[in-house]
Amino acid sequence: MKMIAKLALACAVSAAALSASAAFAADKFVVGYANMADTDVFVMARKNAFIEAAKSDPDVDIKFTDANNDASKQLDQIDNLIAQKVNVILVVPVDYEGIVPGVEKANEAGIPVIALGIQSAGGKYTFVGSKNIDAGKMQAEYMKANLPKDAQILYLQGTPGLYHSQERLKGFEDNLGRPDVKILANLSGNYDRAEGMKVTEDWIQSFPKFDAIIAANDQMALGAREALQGADRLKGVMISGVDGVPDALNAIKAGEMSQTIFQNAGGQAKAAFEVVESIKKGETPPAEKLVPFESITKDNVDQYMKK
């Protein structure tokens, strides 16, 4: 009888502990963070900055998913987050068009959506990030001011069909304003350093002279730099990228890149968490919360290397 009593007591204690744990979990404000790709250097820097920002509120719990650049996989992950009844879905969309069904399903379920870094073509959400067209515009403005007369240039595009790739290219083409400048080629390096390097190696074989390579992100720009270094063609070629990652800043400091457009990972993450906190308080979130791009060159690179 004593043994039975002890077992009953143990079961009661265990049940109470589970009940308390469930109550604790229920008290948490849960954010479903649907990431585009954990393999992307900038995207991961922003995710880690969000994790740091979230440490300021112990009542916030984060559930992470990684789509690995697969738009269909991301939609499935959002379905799962909706099924788990998270309080907010924060998504870094793989694709501007492709994310729309996920945003709309979250809207139907009454779950607020934050689109981080990349907008959605439809649905109701708060956009937190920088306007990608502005990155291309800043690259164009730099090249317009610094390219020699009758310059010949090359453009390394992001993944074809993706909205941010198109926006960065459009921003560049619409604002270059130099009829004397000829774009010799425009090819995709899929935002990847190795692919950016390979495309540049082919360009080195095809074009005996060019004055600049403009890349839609730093990884491709850094790949271009490596190809030019390997062929002893880096001297006299300007290279511009986007994101402001540490390797790009070091390359600018060393005189091996001319420019990068700083996309503030920490600033975007902090702004996104501020929106999460406002939703948690029951406030209506804004339609957008912008964190402007900033141009980095040899003249101001030191102040960014300290960030």
CSV table of C-alpha atoms in Angstrom, one decimal, residues 62-269:
chain,number,residue,atom,x,y,z
A,62,ILE,CA,11.2,31.9,-31.3
A,63,LYS,CA,10.6,28.8,-33.5
A,64,PHE,CA,13.0,28.8,-36.5
A,65,THR,CA,12.6,27.2,-39.9
A,66,ASP,CA,15.0,27.2,-42.9
A,67,ALA,CA,13.7,27.1,-46.5
A,68,ASN,CA,17.2,26.7,-48.0
A,69,ASN,CA,16.1,29.0,-50.9
A,70,ASP,CA,13.1,26.7,-51.7
A,71,ALA,CA,9.9,28.8,-52.1
A,72,SER,CA,7.6,25.7,-51.9
A,73,LYS,CA,9.4,24.4,-48.8
A,74,GLN,CA,8.9,27.8,-47.2
A,75,LEU,CA,5.2,27.7,-47.8
A,76,ASP,CA,5.0,24.3,-46.1
A,77,GLN,CA,6.9,25.7,-43.1
A,78,ILE,CA,4.5,28.6,-42.8
A,79,ASP,CA,1.6,26.1,-42.9
A,80,ASN,CA,3.2,24.3,-40.0
A,81,LEU,CA,3.8,27.6,-38.0
A,82,ILE,CA,0.1,28.5,-38.6
A,83,ALA,CA,-0.9,25.0,-37.3
A,84,GLN,CA,1.2,25.6,-34.2
A,85,LYS,CA,-0.8,28.8,-33.6
A,86,VAL,CA,2.3,31.1,-33.3
A,87,ASN,CA,1.5,34.7,-32.3
A,88,VAL,CA,3.5,36.3,-35.2
A,89,ILE,CA,5.1,35.0,-38.4
A,90,LEU,CA,8.3,36.7,-39.3
A,91,VAL,CA,9.3,35.6,-42.8
A,92,VAL,CA,12.4,36.3,-44.9
A,93,PRO,CA,10.8,35.5,-48.3
A,94,VAL,CA,12.6,33.3,-50.8
A,95,ASP,CA,10.5,35.0,-53.4
A,96,TYR,CA,8.4,38.2,-53.7
A,97,GLU,CA,5.6,36.5,-55.7
A,98,GLY,CA,6.0,33.0,-54.2
A,99,ILE,CA,5.4,34.0,-50.6
A,100,VAL,CA,2.0,35.5,-51.2
A,101,PRO,CA,-0.1,32.3,-50.5
A,102,GLY,CA,1.7,31.9,-47.1
A,103,VAL,CA,1.1,35.5,-46.2
A,104,GLU,CA,-2.6,35.2,-47.2
A,105,LYS,CA,-3.0,32.0,-45.2
A,106,ALA,CA,-1.6,33.7,-42.1
A,107,ASN,CA,-3.9,36.6,-42.7
A,108,GLU,CA,-6.9,34.2,-42.7
A,109,ALA,CA,-5.7,32.6,-39.5
A,110,GLY,CA,-5.5,36.0,-37.8
A,111,ILE,CA,-1.7,35.8,-37.4
A,112,PRO,CA,0.2,39.1,-38.0
A,113,VAL,CA,3.0,38.8,-40.6
A,114,ILE,CA,6.4,40.6,-40.8
A,115,ALA,CA,8.3,40.4,-44.1
A,116,LEU,CA,11.9,41.0,-43.3
A,117,GLY,CA,14.3,42.2,-45.9
A,118,ILE,CA,12.1,41.2,-48.9
A,119,GLN,CA,8.6,42.3,-49.6
A,120,SER,CA,5.5,40.2,-50.6
A,121,ALA,CA,3.6,40.8,-53.7
A,122,GLY,CA,0.3,40.4,-51.8
A,123,GLY,CA,-1.4,39.9,-48.5
A,124,LYS,CA,-1.3,42.1,-45.4
A,125,TYR,CA,2.0,42.4,-43.7
A,126,THR,CA,4.6,44.8,-42.2
A,127,PHE,CA,7.7,45.2,-44.3
A,128,VAL,CA,10.9,45.7,-42.3
A,129,GLY,CA,14.1,46.3,-44.3
A,130,SER,CA,15.7,48.4,-47.0
A,131,LYS,CA,14.3,49.1,-50.5
A,132,ASN,CA,16.3,47.0,-52.9
A,133,ILE,CA,16.0,49.4,-55.7
A,134,ASP,CA,17.9,52.0,-53.6
A,135,ALA,CA,20.9,49.6,-53.4
A,136,GLY,CA,21.1,49.6,-57.3
A,137,LYS,CA,20.7,53.4,-57.3
A,138,MET,CA,23.6,53.9,-54.9
A,139,GLN,CA,25.8,51.7,-57.0
A,140,ALA,CA,24.8,53.6,-60.1
A,141,GLU,CA,25.5,57.0,-58.5
A,142,TYR,CA,29.0,55.8,-57.5
A,143,MET,CA,29.8,54.5,-60.9
A,144,LYS,CA,28.4,57.5,-62.6
A,145,ALA,CA,30.7,59.7,-60.7
A,146,ASN,CA,33.8,57.5,-60.9
A,147,LEU,CA,33.9,55.6,-64.2
A,148,PRO,CA,36.3,56.9,-66.9
A,149,LYS,CA,34.9,58.2,-70.2
A,150,ASP,CA,33.6,55.5,-72.5
A,151,ALA,CA,33.9,52.9,-69.8
A,152,GLN,CA,33.0,49.2,-70.3
A,153,ILE,CA,31.4,47.4,-67.4
A,154,LEU,CA,29.9,44.0,-66.4
A,155,TYR,CA,27.0,43.3,-64.1
A,156,LEU,CA,26.7,40.2,-61.9
A,157,GLN,CA,23.0,39.7,-61.3
A,158,GLY,CA,21.4,37.9,-58.4
A,159,THR,CA,19.2,34.8,-58.9
A,160,PRO,CA,17.1,35.3,-62.0
A,161,GLY,CA,13.4,35.9,-61.4
A,162,LEU,CA,13.7,36.9,-57.8
A,163,TYR,CA,12.2,40.3,-57.0
A,164,HIS,CA,15.3,41.7,-55.2
A,165,SER,CA,17.5,40.7,-58.1
A,166,GLN,CA,15.3,42.6,-60.5
A,167,GLU,CA,15.0,45.6,-58.2
A,168,ARG,CA,18.8,45.9,-57.7
A,169,LEU,CA,19.4,45.7,-61.4
A,170,LYS,CA,16.6,48.2,-62.2
A,171,GLY,CA,17.9,50.6,-59.7
A,172,PHE,CA,21.3,50.4,-61.3
A,173,GLU,CA,20.2,50.7,-64.9
A,174,ASP,CA,17.7,53.5,-64.3
A,175,ASN,CA,20.2,55.7,-62.5
A,176,LEU,CA,23.5,55.2,-64.3
A,177,GLY,CA,22.8,58.1,-66.6
A,178,ARG,CA,26.0,57.7,-68.6
A,179,PRO,CA,25.3,57.1,-72.3
A,180,ASP,CA,29.0,56.7,-72.9
A,181,VAL,CA,29.2,53.6,-70.6
A,182,LYS,CA,28.7,50.2,-72.2
A,183,ILE,CA,27.4,47.2,-70.3
A,184,LEU,CA,29.3,44.3,-72.0
A,185,ALA,CA,27.4,41.6,-70.3
A,186,ASN,CA,24.8,40.9,-67.6
A,187,LEU,CA,24.9,37.4,-66.1
A,188,SER,CA,23.7,35.7,-63.0
A,189,GLY,CA,26.0,34.5,-60.2
A,190,ASN,CA,23.0,33.4,-58.1
A,191,TYR,CA,24.2,35.4,-55.1
A,192,ASP,CA,27.0,32.9,-54.7
A,193,ARG,CA,30.7,33.6,-54.3
A,194,ALA,CA,31.9,30.5,-56.3
A,195,GLU,CA,29.5,31.2,-59.1
A,196,GLY,CA,30.5,34.9,-59.2
A,197,MET,CA,34.1,33.8,-59.5
A,198,LYS,CA,33.3,31.4,-62.3
A,199,VAL,CA,31.3,33.9,-64.4
A,200,THR,CA,34.1,36.5,-63.9
A,201,GLU,CA,36.7,33.9,-65.1
A,202,ASP,CA,34.7,33.5,-68.3
A,203,TRP,CA,34.5,37.2,-68.7
A,204,ILE,CA,38.3,37.5,-68.3
A,205,GLN,CA,38.6,35.2,-71.3
A,206,SER,CA,36.0,37.0,-73.4
A,207,PHE,CA,36.8,40.6,-72.7
A,208,PRO,CA,40.4,41.9,-72.9
A,209,LYS,CA,39.5,45.1,-71.1
A,210,PHE,CA,36.7,46.3,-68.7
A,211,ASP,CA,36.6,49.0,-66.1
A,212,ALA,CA,34.2,47.7,-63.5
A,213,ILE,CA,32.1,44.8,-62.2
A,214,ILE,CA,28.9,45.6,-60.4
A,215,ALA,CA,27.5,42.8,-58.3
A,216,ALA,CA,24.0,42.4,-56.7
A,217,ASN,CA,25.6,41.2,-53.5
A,218,ASP,CA,29.0,41.0,-51.8
A,219,GLN,CA,29.5,37.3,-52.2
A,220,MET,CA,29.5,37.6,-56.0
A,221,ALA,CA,31.7,40.7,-55.8
A,222,LEU,CA,34.2,38.8,-53.6
A,223,GLY,CA,34.2,35.9,-56.1
A,224,ALA,CA,34.8,38.4,-58.9
A,225,ARG,CA,37.8,39.9,-56.9
A,226,GLU,CA,39.3,36.4,-56.5
A,227,ALA,CA,39.0,35.7,-60.3
A,228,LEU,CA,40.6,39.0,-61.1
A,229,GLN,CA,43.4,38.4,-58.6
A,230,GLY,CA,44.0,35.0,-60.1
A,231,ALA,CA,44.3,36.4,-63.6
A,232,ASP,CA,46.4,39.4,-62.5
A,233,ARG,CA,43.6,41.7,-63.8
A,234,LEU,CA,42.4,43.4,-60.6
A,235,LYS,CA,44.3,46.6,-61.1
A,236,GLY,CA,42.2,49.3,-62.7
A,237,VAL,CA,38.9,47.4,-62.2
A,238,MET,CA,36.3,48.8,-59.8
A,239,ILE,CA,34.1,46.3,-58.0
A,240,SER,CA,30.9,47.1,-56.2
A,241,GLY,CA,28.7,44.8,-54.1
A,242,VAL,CA,25.8,44.9,-51.7
A,243,ASP,CA,25.4,44.0,-48.0
A,244,GLY,CA,28.5,45.3,-46.3
A,245,VAL,CA,29.7,42.0,-45.0
A,246,PRO,CA,33.1,42.0,-43.1
A,247,ASP,CA,35.1,40.4,-46.1
A,248,ALA,CA,33.8,43.2,-48.4
A,249,LEU,CA,34.8,45.9,-45.8
A,250,ASN,CA,38.3,44.3,-45.6
A,251,ALA,CA,38.6,44.2,-49.4
A,252,ILE,CA,37.7,47.9,-49.6
A,253,LYS,CA,40.2,48.7,-46.9
A,254,ALA,CA,42.8,46.8,-48.9
A,255,GLY,CA,41.9,48.6,-52.1
A,256,GLU,CA,40.6,45.4,-53.7
A,257,MET,CA,36.9,46.6,-53.9
A,258,SER,CA,35.6,50.1,-54.5
A,259,GLN,CA,32.2,50.0,-52.9
A,260,THR,CA,29.6,48.0,-51.0
A,261,ILE,CA,26.1,49.1,-50.1
A,262,PHE,CA,25.6,48.5,-46.4
A,263,GLN,CA,22.5,46.6,-45.6
A,264,ASN,CA,22.2,46.9,-41.8
A,265,ALA,CA,21.6,43.4,-40.5
A,266,GLY,CA,21.6,44.6,-36.9
A,267,GLY,CA,19.4,47.6,-37.6
A,268,GLN,CA,16.8,45.5,-39.6
A,269,ALA,CA,16.8,42.8,-36.8
